[in-house]
Every structure is written in C-alpha cells, then in structure tokens.
C-alpha cells in the first residue's frame, strides 16, 4: 500500500494494488492515471449515486478462504436498473470484480480466453455458447452505461462510457457465471461464481454493521404530491399508490413516465410497506402488480408482491385465489430447452405445468425495472410440489425463479396481517398434496397388518389342519327318515365340526336336521338345513334355482365320543325308487378362507380410500394445467370440457 | 388417518383371529333354522 498526493487537490491518495492503472481521488473526484509513482489528472469523474449498498471502499471479506479488500468501484446503469461493480484485491495481488445486481452477488475473474467469441448482435437469450470446454447459456443481454466510479481501477473509466455485455450461466446445479464484455476488441471474458452475501463474511461495512431496518429516501409524487419512499438505488420505477401514475427514477431524479392506470382500483391483500420475516430474513413489501394470461377474464389474473431486504435484495410473493408462494431468482438456473415436458434439477423432478404469456395489468409501488402496463413475457412453470420453477423469457433476458408454496396462515402470521386468509377453492399448481405424506405410512402399515393376517391364516392351515371325521352315503325318502351315523371320537376340542350334504336332488327339496350327541354326557347340538334345487326351461330359456348341496357347522365341540343323527325328508322325486341320495361328509376344523378374504378387504379399505383421495387431489391439480402429467399438451376440446 | 388405519387394522386382525379361533363364518350356517337355500332363479343362455 502506498500513499501519494492528488496532483489536482493535494489530498492524500492511497494505492493498494500494484497493478491499479487508475485512481479516483475521493476528495476532488479527479481520475488519476498512474504511471510508475506519478499520478496524472485526466479528468473529473461524475458523482456516485447515493447508494444503499453495505459495501464500501475498504470493506474486507473472504472468498474460497482467501481474504480480499474492496479497492474500487464503478456504477453501471442498464435497462433494468443500476448495479455496482466493486474491484476487489486478494492478498496474493490478484484482482477480481464483485458485482451487485438485483440482490445477487457474483465474483468474477478475468479469464484468459483466446478462442472465438460470437458477436453481440448474434446472441439471443437462452442461446448456448461454447467457451473452451464449458457450454454456457445466455441469460441476459444488456447495453450498460457507466455512471461513475471511485477508488482504484485496473482500466480507464469515464462517465457515459457505454458497453454491451452478455451474461452467461452454466448448467444446473453449478453457480458458475461468465460475462462477455464487448467494450474492447477482442471482447473480454470474465468467469465468475454466484455467492451469498453472508458467505463472503464481509467486515468494515458501511455504517459498521449490517443494518436491520431498511433506510428509505422520501420524496413527493410529481403528479399528486403524495409522499413516496425509495428503498434502493436499484429502484427504477415507482407507481404512485395515490394517483397510479408511473414515475421513473434515475440518478435520484424523478420524472413522470406514463399516465396513470385507469380502471378499477385494486387493494393488495398485503399493503405496501408491510414487513415480515420469511426464512429468517426481514422483508418489506415495496411493489405490487397484477399479471394475467387473459386480460378479459379476471379468473386468470394473479398478484405479485415485490419484497426487499438490504442484504438479500429482492424476492417475490405471489397470490392466486388464496394460494401463496414465496419466490426468489435462481442464481444457478436449469439449462433446459423451451417447453421440455420434465427435467431433474437439484435431485427433484420438475414437470411442465403451464406455458403462456403473462401480461402486466396493474402496478403499484417500487420496481427495479421500468415496469409498464401491458409488459409481456413468456412464462413457463415447472412443478415439483411444494416447489415451482418459473422461466420468464423476454427479448433481452431469460430469468428463472424458484417458488415455494406457503400456507396462507403462516404467511399472514409472518406479516402480522390480522384478517382471515381468502378461501382456497382449487388446487394450486405446486400446492403440496396433504394426503401424500401419510399415504406411504398407511400403505406400509396395512401391508404389515396383511402379513400378520397371512401368518395367522397359515397357522390355522398348518397347525390346526382340517381333519376328516367320516363320510357316509344315506338315502332320503318322501317320508321322514332317521339315519344314525357311525360313532366317532374327537380327541381335542374342535372349534368347528362341519357337516356337508351333497344330494342328488333334481327339481326337488329336502329338509335335513342334524343332531350331534355327546355319547358320554348326553349333551347335544342340533341344526337344520333346507336344500332345494330346481331347473327348467321357460320361453325357450333355461333356468335354475338353488343348489343340491349345502353345509352346516357345529362350533366349539368339546373332546369326546359322538354320533350324528340325520332326520331327513324329501319332496316327491318322481322316480321309481322315490329316493334321493345324500353323501354326508363330516370334517373337523376346516380351514375357512372367507374370513381371511374378509380381513384383507377390511385392511384394504383405508389405504384404498387414502390412495383415492391423493389421486383425486392430483387430478384436481392437473385439471388446471395445459399439460397432462406425462407432459403432453391437452387438446382444446379437453380444455373446453 | 394413519392412526385410524392402525386402530381399525388392529381391530380387523383381532376380529379375524377371533373368528378363526371360534369357527365363525359369515357364509356358513350354524345349528338352528336357516332359510331355504337359493330362492331366486338364475337364467342360463
């Protein structure tokens, strides 16, 4: 570090970097060309815009474990707003750029790239460029204007200096970033990485520390004199909440941009200025807009709230028919072609849900670009509930944001909104399926219960097997008859003794009464059966009724010696013998499968009900989509139905 | 719903085990009078 005198005003000028070519005197704003140890005044630099950035010359930080200090800055202006490019110097003498734009911080190093670079005019958003081995996607094309500079810089910088630049990003999951600066021939390439403000562990910040409260600059609307606030120099446009005129903001100067929005006034659910904490970050609502895919139908409109935090930049809340999302711009967006049915991003599968033009129809408050009514971008939504990735494509820029569904009650509490959330009538695109989390548990529990039921059934099948007690063929006649079957012994208590009758009834009936008598105790159990079997032909069509066989059971029969008495009577047989045969089969502990089947049905009711509810929820979700779950575009006929 | 499934499933298992142990069967008659088996005609083509 060296200190010398400004040749213009005599004030001390500190030079920290060995390779700084230009130094801007912080007292008289002279741009000083450095030659050996001499400084030559080559002109005055414009005043810097008053800046809410927490970074200043002298701020210290760490990037990839390497310490750096901020030694210079240029302020750039482009169509969407203003950003700072801070020149930083690492301890090993290497210089880099730290850029702040829309709340995103990127650290870029000059890349020694000698290959061919396509001309600026040939580039389009989402075009792919190969630089060396890396394939990068064009995300932004801008013509930027240098407003002012300060401190030490590695090149000559002048106010009003204009340069074309292209921002490029690498494939999903990586935060690598590149900028092609077309201000020189051949163009300069900078390779960078997107970093979070907190990861830089910055010290020596402006005001000494990270301020919590947002400092605002107050002024009056040039049309209606209503008091307005300006939260950041990145704000390019304010729509006066009183008169709804569009007011442009440039270099702290304000001017009327467009006439007021006519039509019905919309009152935001969350008023401008509302403050709340989401994901541990304090946000303030500074802007509100309505967008739609169909301006003639209010059912297609949704609301977007612009949130601001001094260190985190900007974020969004979206509101559609009682559904809310919290969204932030992605620093490492996916690299996928337009309208791809599905893709994987950070280990989640995202499926295309909607693709349409979004048109701005109503605006209030502050925005970091010059928003206007009628502004249109192509929006594609990919869902992986509770997340949603949205691609917005304009002629100059492609941006991706990731939204996460927020339960309205949580959001209302976070912003201390006292009124009740609006009812949610439909299933939103990325609304979490409330039945899905428990479905897996319910199905696995039911499978476990089915396994237990099967084990129980197997136990009865193998450890209490069916025992054949006796089979006897008897004859039933038209007059009542009694048949005493041979005596048999049950060694153990029998839970079920089944008596099966297989008769030769044809267009006939039989009344059968079975009496099971314990020979030792004289106790008995009795049961009756009516068997009837008829068949014939009516009007040329054959029919049958009943069955020639049936069975009955005696339950919980104690061990002992038994005999079975069959009292039977049959109807007129019409045969010469007048007799009907009946084969009586007695079995002990027959394994019944009907109870097992009933148990399985009982165990399946709740899982099937839960599955049905979950599928119905997903069906309602996809009914709102232009695409079926497999990514095929639905026909217009389907949409009309 | 998870709790309900567990409670109802356990009850079903208890009922099933009880039915198998005691020889209950919905589709089989026990001792006592029973209506005529088959009281509706089935037509065959």
XYZ file of C-alpha atoms in Angstrom:
686
model
C 0.000 0.000 0.000
C 1.342 3.402 -0.987
C 0.102 6.879 -0.230
C 0.776 9.796 -2.514
C -0.780 13.200 -3.234
C -3.544 14.034 -5.665
C -2.000 16.322 -8.325
C -5.292 18.195 -8.526
C -6.227 18.932 -4.897
C -3.243 17.706 -2.889
C -5.303 15.313 -0.845
C -3.676 12.019 0.109
C -4.395 9.200 -2.381
C -3.835 5.621 -1.252
C -2.807 2.975 -3.806
C -3.298 -0.593 -2.567
C -2.929 -2.689 -5.742
C 0.334 -2.881 -7.629
C -1.454 -3.107 -10.957
C -4.011 -0.312 -10.486
C -3.865 1.870 -13.586
C -6.356 4.484 -12.490
C -7.204 6.010 -9.162
C -10.124 8.323 -8.496
C -9.467 10.938 -5.822
C -12.120 10.624 -3.194
C -11.981 14.361 -2.419
C -11.980 16.124 -5.792
C -13.278 13.178 -7.925
C -10.343 13.562 -10.380
C -9.482 10.454 -12.394
C -5.740 9.983 -11.957
C -3.632 7.947 -14.388
C -0.917 6.048 -12.606
C 2.489 5.919 -14.231
C 5.223 4.441 -12.011
C 4.791 6.510 -8.858
C 3.351 9.554 -10.594
C -0.304 10.442 -10.875
C -1.684 12.476 -13.773
C -5.127 14.093 -13.672
C -7.039 13.080 -16.813
C -10.441 14.490 -15.946
C -13.261 14.635 -13.474
C -15.391 11.632 -12.621
C -19.114 12.163 -12.109
C -20.599 11.915 -8.639
C -21.634 8.472 -7.497
C -25.291 7.883 -6.880
C -26.213 7.811 -3.245
C -26.097 4.126 -2.612
C -27.727 1.845 -0.034
C -25.096 -0.848 -0.643
C -23.458 -2.010 2.550
C -20.139 -2.431 0.750
C -17.674 0.472 0.581
C -14.043 1.039 -0.317
C -12.120 -0.693 2.475
C -14.646 -3.471 3.083
C -12.896 -6.781 3.806
C -14.153 -10.267 3.057
C -13.317 -13.855 2.224
C -13.939 -15.828 -0.944
C -12.951 -19.506 -1.059
C -10.917 -18.997 2.140
C -8.948 -16.154 0.541
C -9.008 -12.719 2.088
C -9.764 -9.711 -0.102
C -10.317 -5.997 0.255
C -12.555 -3.689 -1.792
C -10.406 -1.019 -3.502
C -12.529 0.435 -6.302
C -15.980 0.630 -7.822
C -17.821 1.548 -10.977
C -21.561 2.158 -11.059
C -23.328 0.808 -14.133
C -26.775 1.567 -15.435
C -28.780 -0.636 -17.761
C -32.396 -1.031 -18.845
C -33.406 -2.936 -15.736
C -31.658 -0.722 -13.216
C -28.314 0.119 -11.629
C -25.632 -2.147 -10.329
C -22.267 -1.810 -8.634
C -19.076 -3.445 -9.823
C -16.641 -3.453 -6.921
C -12.977 -4.016 -7.731
C -11.503 -6.311 -5.092
C -7.906 -7.225 -4.373
C -6.858 -10.569 -2.885
C -3.838 -10.937 -0.603
C -1.886 -12.641 -3.392
C -2.279 -9.498 -5.516
C -4.944 -10.942 -7.800
C -7.778 -8.591 -8.733
C -11.426 -9.536 -9.328
C -14.855 -7.945 -9.617
C -17.673 -8.230 -7.138
C -20.966 -7.271 -8.774
C -24.204 -6.443 -7.000
C -27.334 -6.543 -9.131
C -30.912 -7.303 -8.070
C -29.616 -8.662 -4.794
C -27.363 -11.256 -6.402
C -23.612 -11.129 -5.789
C -21.193 -12.524 -8.366
C -17.397 -12.601 -8.055
C -15.685 -12.629 -11.449
C -12.077 -13.026 -12.504
C -10.662 -12.045 -15.890
C -10.430 -15.238 -17.954
C -7.517 -15.843 -20.276
C -9.695 -16.983 -23.150
C -8.233 -16.845 -26.652
C -10.943 -18.685 -28.580
C -13.573 -17.235 -30.842
C -16.473 -15.298 -29.333
C -19.726 -14.765 -31.236
C -20.619 -11.109 -31.944
C -23.052 -9.431 -29.531
C -25.658 -8.914 -32.252
C -25.845 -12.648 -32.958
C -26.746 -13.571 -29.376
C -30.226 -14.292 -28.070
C -31.448 -15.239 -24.593
C -31.091 -18.985 -23.967
C -28.613 -19.368 -26.854
C -25.791 -21.768 -25.978
C -22.179 -20.696 -26.351
C -19.130 -22.901 -26.032
C -16.228 -21.221 -24.303
C -13.356 -23.690 -24.165
C -14.784 -26.869 -22.653
C -17.704 -25.132 -20.993
C -21.127 -24.827 -22.619
C -22.914 -21.775 -21.285
C -26.357 -20.344 -21.780
C -27.021 -16.672 -22.496
C -29.222 -15.331 -19.711
C -29.025 -11.600 -20.249
C -28.011 -9.191 -22.998
C -27.568 -5.601 -21.883
C -26.170 -2.335 -23.018
C -24.768 -0.800 -19.858
C -23.722 2.772 -19.214
C -21.030 3.691 -16.732
C -22.420 6.343 -14.384
C -19.456 6.929 -12.105
C -16.507 5.322 -10.349
C -14.319 5.595 -7.267
C -11.132 4.202 -5.808
C -8.574 2.185 -7.732
C -9.438 0.597 -11.040
C -7.476 -1.566 -13.489
C -8.643 0.367 -16.541
C -9.662 3.823 -17.549
C -13.264 4.550 -16.726
C -15.323 7.557 -17.708
C -18.899 8.591 -17.068
C -21.149 7.959 -20.063
C -18.975 5.112 -21.265
C -21.313 2.539 -22.887
C -20.647 -1.166 -23.325
C -22.537 -4.199 -24.496
C -22.331 -7.213 -22.245
C -23.701 -10.751 -22.218
C -24.258 -12.726 -19.037
C -23.884 -16.468 -19.325
C -24.604 -19.246 -16.840
C -23.517 -22.815 -16.707
C -25.703 -25.878 -16.365
C -27.999 -26.538 -13.439
C -26.588 -27.158 -10.013
C -23.475 -25.067 -10.640
C -23.175 -21.423 -9.800
C -20.575 -20.676 -12.451
C -21.175 -17.490 -14.281
C -19.470 -15.730 -17.180
C -19.685 -12.264 -18.621
C -18.523 -11.230 -22.058
C -17.645 -7.547 -22.100
C -17.838 -6.259 -25.684
C -16.307 -2.867 -24.830
C -12.924 -3.966 -26.188
C -11.755 -5.891 -29.247
C -11.468 -8.801 -28.834
C -14.170 -8.947 -26.142
C -13.134 -9.603 -22.573
C -14.320 -12.719 -20.800
C -14.849 -12.858 -17.051
C -15.516 -16.132 -15.246
C -17.424 -15.878 -12.011
C -19.361 -17.557 -9.262
C -22.596 -16.529 -7.613
C -22.186 -16.222 -3.833
C -24.453 -15.416 -0.927
C -23.829 -12.152 0.899
C -23.381 -13.929 4.237
C -20.834 -16.404 2.792
C -18.438 -13.550 1.999
C -18.117 -12.795 5.754
C -17.802 -9.102 4.975
C -16.413 -6.715 7.584
C -15.756 -2.979 7.580
C -19.162 -2.485 6.021
C -20.847 0.860 5.632
C -22.317 2.005 8.983
C -20.135 -0.583 10.706
C -22.540 -3.471 10.572
C -25.438 -4.951 8.696
C -28.417 -2.708 9.361
C -31.672 -4.449 10.015
C -34.053 -1.672 9.168
C -34.397 -0.567 5.583
C -33.453 3.058 5.122
C -35.696 4.846 2.730
C -35.491 8.093 0.866
C -38.681 10.110 0.904
C -39.965 12.401 -1.828
C -43.262 13.517 -3.272
C -45.134 12.299 -6.310
C -44.572 14.829 -9.146
C -48.229 14.434 -10.150
C -50.266 14.378 -6.948
C -47.617 15.269 -4.313
C -48.365 12.136 -2.310
C -45.410 11.104 -0.125
C -43.355 8.274 -1.672
C -40.399 6.236 -0.452
C -37.406 4.939 -2.363
C -35.856 1.855 -0.784
C -32.903 1.239 -3.089
C -30.969 2.891 -5.910
C -31.816 -0.233 -7.876
C -35.392 1.035 -7.965
C -36.127 2.305 -11.474
C -39.826 2.930 -11.306
C -42.471 3.846 -8.769
C -46.192 3.643 -9.388
C -47.813 6.158 -7.048
C -50.332 4.346 -4.833
C -52.490 7.511 -4.778
C -52.714 8.638 -8.405
C -51.350 5.412 -10.008
C -49.026 7.370 -12.334
C -45.736 5.746 -13.387
C -42.755 7.688 -12.061
C -39.269 6.946 -13.363
C -36.265 7.213 -11.031
C -32.825 7.864 -12.444
C -29.848 9.244 -10.556
C -32.228 10.251 -7.778
C -34.148 12.386 -10.277
C -37.790 11.598 -10.736
C -39.949 12.092 -13.805
C -43.386 11.123 -14.936
C -43.075 8.100 -17.218
C -46.560 7.007 -18.144
C -50.085 8.051 -17.498
C -51.978 6.588 -14.603
C -53.504 3.124 -14.798
C -57.184 3.537 -15.415
C -59.887 1.140 -14.316
C -60.896 -0.324 -11.029
C -58.522 0.221 -8.149
C -57.116 -2.982 -6.686
C -56.333 -3.109 -2.977
C -53.461 -5.501 -2.257
C -54.163 -8.151 0.396
C -50.818 -7.185 1.963
C -50.470 -3.371 1.915
C -47.284 -1.791 0.586
C -44.880 -1.241 3.467
C -45.907 -4.437 5.280
C -42.948 -6.060 6.968
C -42.467 -9.711 7.794
C -39.829 -12.366 8.318
C -39.613 -15.328 5.974
C -36.880 -17.962 6.229
C -35.182 -15.794 8.861
C -34.945 -12.741 6.594
C -36.812 -9.492 7.272
C -38.639 -8.359 4.150
C -40.635 -5.268 3.299
C -43.270 -5.181 0.581
C -42.369 -2.334 -1.769
C -44.203 -3.209 -5.002
C -47.428 -4.825 -6.140
C -48.551 -5.881 -9.599
C -51.306 -7.854 -11.228
C -50.449 -10.118 -14.110
C -52.711 -12.253 -16.241
C -52.640 -14.643 -19.157
C -56.063 -13.467 -20.275
C -56.831 -9.764 -19.638
C -60.534 -10.230 -20.409
C -61.075 -12.769 -17.611
C -60.208 -11.878 -14.016
C -60.022 -15.577 -13.120
C -56.723 -15.752 -15.000
C -55.152 -12.907 -13.005
C -52.724 -13.266 -10.125
C -50.882 -10.800 -7.894
C -47.165 -10.415 -7.288
C -45.632 -8.540 -4.372
C -42.028 -7.312 -4.616
C -40.115 -7.803 -1.357
C -36.903 -6.005 -0.468
C -34.133 -6.629 2.010
C -30.970 -4.559 2.034
C -28.562 -7.514 2.069
C -30.656 -10.114 0.288
C -32.003 -7.879 -2.477
C -35.377 -8.722 -3.939
C -37.856 -11.571 -3.626
C -41.478 -12.132 -4.568
C -44.722 -13.217 -3.014
C -47.352 -14.435 -5.458
C -51.062 -14.698 -4.703
C -53.652 -16.588 -6.734
C -57.155 -17.271 -5.407
C -55.978 -17.685 -1.819
C -52.767 -19.570 -2.693
C -49.391 -18.025 -1.846
C -45.812 -18.629 -2.976
C -42.503 -17.165 -1.897
C -40.142 -16.866 -4.865
C -36.542 -15.860 -5.420
C -34.462 -15.548 -8.564
C -32.226 -18.543 -9.199
C -28.504 -17.879 -9.415
C -27.900 -21.342 -10.898
C -30.877 -21.943 -13.150
C -31.540 -25.149 -15.043
C -30.318 -25.331 -18.606
C -33.260 -26.825 -20.458
C -34.874 -26.160 -23.829
C -38.224 -24.416 -24.016
C -41.339 -26.466 -23.155
C -39.378 -29.546 -22.100
C -42.005 -31.874 -20.548
C -39.881 -32.653 -17.480
C -36.351 -32.395 -16.148
C -34.364 -33.003 -12.998
C -32.965 -30.090 -11.026
C -31.091 -30.497 -7.753
C -32.367 -34.091 -7.332
C -36.019 -33.149 -7.843
C -38.086 -33.926 -10.910
C -39.895 -30.895 -12.281
C -42.812 -31.320 -14.699
C -44.101 -28.704 -17.107
C -47.414 -27.387 -15.813
C -48.168 -24.180 -17.688
C -46.797 -22.102 -20.534
C -48.315 -18.790 -21.519
C -47.711 -15.086 -21.976
C -48.013 -13.106 -18.750
C -49.214 -9.537 -19.192
C -48.881 -6.800 -16.560
C -52.316 -5.268 -15.978
C -51.940 -3.294 -12.741
C -48.964 -1.893 -10.827
C -48.355 -0.089 -7.536
C -45.175 0.855 -5.666
C -41.478 0.437 -6.450
C -39.783 -1.811 -9.022
C -36.196 -2.402 -10.043
C -37.025 -2.066 -13.720
C -39.198 0.342 -15.633
C -42.373 -1.664 -15.401
C -45.272 -0.723 -17.615
C -48.842 -1.849 -18.089
C -49.025 -4.337 -20.944
C -45.452 -5.575 -20.422
C -45.457 -9.177 -21.650
C -43.100 -12.089 -21.063
C -43.403 -15.790 -21.826
C -43.734 -17.710 -18.568
C -43.270 -21.451 -18.199
C -43.992 -23.099 -14.862
C -42.458 -26.424 -13.894
C -43.712 -28.006 -10.697
C -42.356 -30.322 -8.059
C -44.644 -29.569 -5.088
C -44.091 -27.628 -2.907
C -41.602 -26.079 -5.322
C -42.098 -24.467 -8.689
C -39.516 -23.239 -11.171
C -40.636 -20.443 -13.460
C -38.847 -19.381 -16.601
C -39.565 -15.864 -17.845
C -38.319 -15.056 -21.325
C -38.251 -11.613 -22.904
C -36.411 -10.437 -25.983
C -33.337 -9.499 -23.931
C -33.360 -11.701 -20.915
C -34.227 -15.075 -19.522
C -34.632 -15.424 -15.797
C -35.542 -18.354 -13.590
C -37.116 -18.166 -10.179
C -37.866 -20.827 -7.636
C -41.085 -20.551 -5.682
C -42.115 -22.475 -2.608
C -45.740 -22.832 -1.589
C -46.562 -21.142 1.716
C -49.594 -21.959 3.784
C -51.598 -18.705 3.984
C -51.878 -18.890 7.785
C -48.070 -18.989 8.104
C -47.651 -16.035 5.748
C -50.366 -13.939 7.384
C -48.753 -14.529 10.771
C -45.284 -13.665 9.392
C -46.554 -10.307 8.094
C -48.863 -9.736 11.053
C -51.939 -9.483 8.819
C -54.955 -9.787 11.086
C -57.669 -10.636 8.562
C -58.578 -14.208 7.651
C -56.959 -15.702 4.543
C -59.178 -15.989 1.455
C -60.692 -19.442 0.926
C -58.819 -21.733 -1.449
C -61.290 -23.208 -3.906
C -58.991 -25.014 -6.299
C -55.763 -26.977 -6.066
C -52.803 -24.762 -6.959
C -50.061 -25.963 -9.285
C -47.416 -26.526 -6.595
C -49.706 -26.918 -3.590
C -48.415 -29.863 -1.535
C -50.712 -32.875 -1.640
C -51.896 -33.113 2.014
C -52.654 -36.833 1.632
C -49.281 -37.842 0.206
C -47.140 -37.670 3.377
C -49.372 -40.136 5.268
C -50.159 -42.368 2.284
C -46.823 -44.206 2.385
C -47.189 -44.841 6.125
C -50.777 -46.025 5.728
C -49.886 -48.434 2.915
C -46.833 -49.846 4.719
C -48.866 -50.267 7.948
C -51.603 -52.056 6.025
C -49.076 -54.325 4.313
C -47.689 -55.184 7.744
C -51.205 -55.989 9.013
C -51.883 -58.103 5.902
C -48.665 -60.012 6.604
C -49.818 -60.677 10.193
C -53.249 -61.846 8.937
C -51.496 -64.175 6.485
C -49.329 -65.599 9.274
C -52.455 -66.214 11.364
C -54.131 -67.931 8.417
C -51.016 -70.054 7.825
C -51.023 -71.019 11.499
C -54.577 -72.376 11.242
C -53.717 -74.043 7.949
C -50.654 -75.909 9.222
C -51.002 -76.161 12.999
C -54.734 -76.768 13.232
C -55.288 -78.651 9.996
C -58.571 -79.976 8.643
C -59.437 -83.473 9.957
C -61.682 -85.853 8.009
C -64.040 -87.420 10.554
C -66.307 -89.566 8.370
C -68.191 -89.849 5.085
C -71.478 -91.700 4.779
C -73.941 -92.023 1.936
C -77.580 -92.096 3.027
C -80.914 -92.208 1.200
C -83.647 -89.619 1.694
C -87.230 -90.588 1.012
C -90.530 -88.762 0.705
C -91.461 -89.863 4.202
C -89.421 -88.698 7.180
C -86.480 -90.987 7.912
C -83.740 -91.107 10.526
C -80.122 -92.124 9.937
C -77.629 -92.721 12.708
C -74.081 -92.313 11.513
C -71.211 -94.351 12.991
C -69.789 -93.214 16.280
C -66.617 -91.134 16.170
C -64.153 -89.734 18.680
C -62.836 -86.181 18.965
C -59.537 -86.262 20.845
C -59.338 -82.489 21.239
C -61.792 -79.663 21.473
C -62.842 -78.892 17.922
C -63.551 -75.267 17.081
C -65.680 -76.247 14.087
C -67.285 -79.517 13.034
C -68.640 -79.175 9.512
C -71.384 -81.399 8.101
C -71.637 -81.213 4.316
C -74.587 -82.659 2.373
C -74.120 -83.494 -1.305
C -77.556 -84.642 -2.564
C -78.935 -85.908 -5.873
C -81.930 -83.536 -5.751
C -83.486 -82.660 -9.105
C -86.465 -80.311 -9.099
C -86.947 -81.317 -5.518
C -86.356 -80.274 -1.930
C -85.146 -81.841 1.294
C -85.423 -80.827 4.958
C -82.456 -82.136 6.929
C -81.958 -81.888 10.677
C -78.600 -82.940 12.114
C -78.223 -83.758 15.790
C -74.760 -84.145 17.272
C -74.919 -86.127 20.510
C -72.112 -86.487 23.035
C -72.297 -90.121 23.963
C -70.535 -89.563 27.297
C -72.564 -86.592 28.617
C -75.746 -86.826 26.586
C -75.449 -83.181 25.590
C -76.455 -82.425 22.054
C -76.462 -79.675 19.436
C -78.949 -79.544 16.616
C -79.162 -77.719 13.308
C -81.438 -77.745 10.275
C -80.955 -77.246 6.576
C -83.392 -76.794 3.753
C -81.948 -77.829 0.427
C -83.815 -77.234 -2.799
C -82.745 -77.459 -6.403
C -84.997 -76.691 -9.360
C -84.337 -76.105 -13.025
C -86.263 -75.950 -16.273
C -86.918 -74.013 -19.490
C -89.272 -71.025 -19.727
C -89.988 -69.466 -23.098
C -87.016 -71.295 -24.543
C -84.637 -70.060 -21.836
C -83.156 -72.455 -19.307
C -83.094 -71.534 -15.637
C -82.007 -72.998 -12.345
C -82.720 -72.168 -8.716
C -80.994 -73.222 -5.534
C -78.396 -75.927 -5.146
C -78.318 -79.632 -4.471
C -75.682 -79.257 -1.777
C -75.237 -77.283 1.435
C -73.447 -77.482 4.732
C -73.715 -76.515 8.364
C -71.321 -76.369 11.269
C -71.254 -77.170 14.991
C -68.921 -74.850 16.855
C -66.671 -75.356 19.879
C -67.309 -79.054 20.205
C -65.521 -80.482 23.295
C -63.404 -83.666 23.084
C -65.414 -86.872 23.492
C -67.277 -89.686 21.739
C -70.025 -88.558 19.395
C -72.588 -89.783 16.980
C -74.588 -87.874 14.436
C -78.294 -88.439 13.751
C -79.716 -87.196 10.465
C -83.506 -86.702 10.283
C -84.490 -86.021 6.705
C -87.475 -85.717 4.459
C -87.543 -85.067 0.725
C -90.260 -83.979 -1.673
C -91.791 -86.160 -4.354
C -88.986 -87.400 -6.545
C -90.960 -88.650 -9.485
C -88.549 -91.574 -9.716
C -89.410 -95.221 -9.427
C -87.446 -95.687 -6.191
C -88.726 -92.449 -4.710
C -85.322 -91.912 -3.076
C -82.686 -89.215 -3.096
C -79.073 -89.949 -2.211
C -77.182 -87.700 0.254
C -73.442 -88.016 0.821
C -72.765 -86.708 4.330
C -69.176 -85.603 4.965
C -68.070 -84.617 8.483
C -64.808 -82.666 8.844
C -63.172 -81.126 11.873
C -61.507 -77.689 11.945
C -61.933 -76.926 8.255
C -59.731 -74.006 7.289
C -62.014 -71.224 6.143
C -60.666 -68.769 3.587
C -63.690 -66.492 3.651
C -62.642 -64.907 6.967
C -59.160 -64.305 5.568
C -60.592 -62.679 2.436
C -62.896 -60.519 4.590
C -59.917 -59.490 6.741
C -57.955 -58.484 3.638
C -60.900 -56.417 2.415
C -61.161 -54.774 5.836
C -57.454 -53.958 5.870
C -57.581 -52.506 2.353
C -60.427 -50.040 2.941
C -58.431 -47.171 4.499
C -55.362 -47.462 2.221
C -57.601 -47.532 -0.848
C -59.584 -44.564 0.466
C -56.359 -42.628 1.138
C -54.994 -43.524 -2.292
C -58.227 -42.385 -3.889
C -58.111 -39.045 -2.056
C -54.488 -38.498 -3.082
C -55.197 -39.343 -6.725
C -58.298 -37.111 -6.697
C -56.173 -34.225 -5.359
C -53.593 -34.698 -8.133
C -56.391 -34.916 -10.715
C -57.801 -31.599 -9.491
C -54.292 -30.098 -9.695
C -53.719 -31.261 -13.270
C -57.208 -30.196 -14.347
C -55.843 -26.647 -14.015
C -52.887 -27.405 -16.278
C -52.388 -27.097 -20.016
C -50.363 -30.272 -19.888
C -51.080 -33.817 -18.814
C -48.752 -35.397 -16.221
C -46.714 -37.063 -18.964
C -46.084 -33.652 -20.477
C -48.399 -33.918 -23.476
C -50.311 -30.806 -24.411
C -54.024 -31.289 -23.908
C -56.290 -30.622 -26.841
C -58.579 -27.605 -26.894
C -61.534 -29.968 -26.672
C -60.229 -31.223 -23.352
C -59.873 -27.694 -22.084
C -63.408 -26.851 -23.089
C -64.864 -29.792 -21.240
C -55.733 -41.182 9.050
C -52.554 -43.098 9.896
C -53.756 -43.655 13.472
C -57.237 -44.613 12.282
C -55.744 -47.137 9.888
C -53.647 -48.660 12.667
C -56.595 -48.841 15.082
C -59.065 -50.226 12.531
C -56.450 -52.626 11.126
C -55.699 -53.974 14.590
C -59.433 -54.437 15.258
C -59.803 -56.296 11.951
C -56.922 -58.593 12.946
C -58.470 -59.257 16.373
C -61.835 -59.990 14.766
C -60.205 -62.256 12.179
C -58.254 -64.190 14.792
C -61.371 -64.500 16.962
C -63.445 -65.715 14.020
C -60.853 -68.300 13.031
C -60.441 -69.499 16.637
C -64.173 -69.775 17.308
C -65.072 -71.089 13.890
C -67.230 -68.138 12.910
C -68.086 -67.923 9.267
C -70.466 -65.483 7.670
C -71.122 -67.791 4.731
C -71.839 -70.984 6.636
C -74.870 -71.762 8.754
C -74.531 -72.978 12.298
C -77.045 -75.004 14.307
C -80.523 -73.534 14.048
C -83.087 -72.847 11.358
C -81.913 -71.480 8.054
C -83.958 -70.081 5.187
C -84.269 -72.112 2.036
C -81.016 -72.108 0.172
C -81.407 -70.406 -3.140
C -84.625 -68.512 -3.504
C -84.042 -66.801 -6.785
C -83.865 -68.147 -10.261
C -80.745 -67.919 -12.391
C -81.305 -67.967 -16.129
C -78.711 -69.612 -18.377
C -78.193 -68.739 -22.010
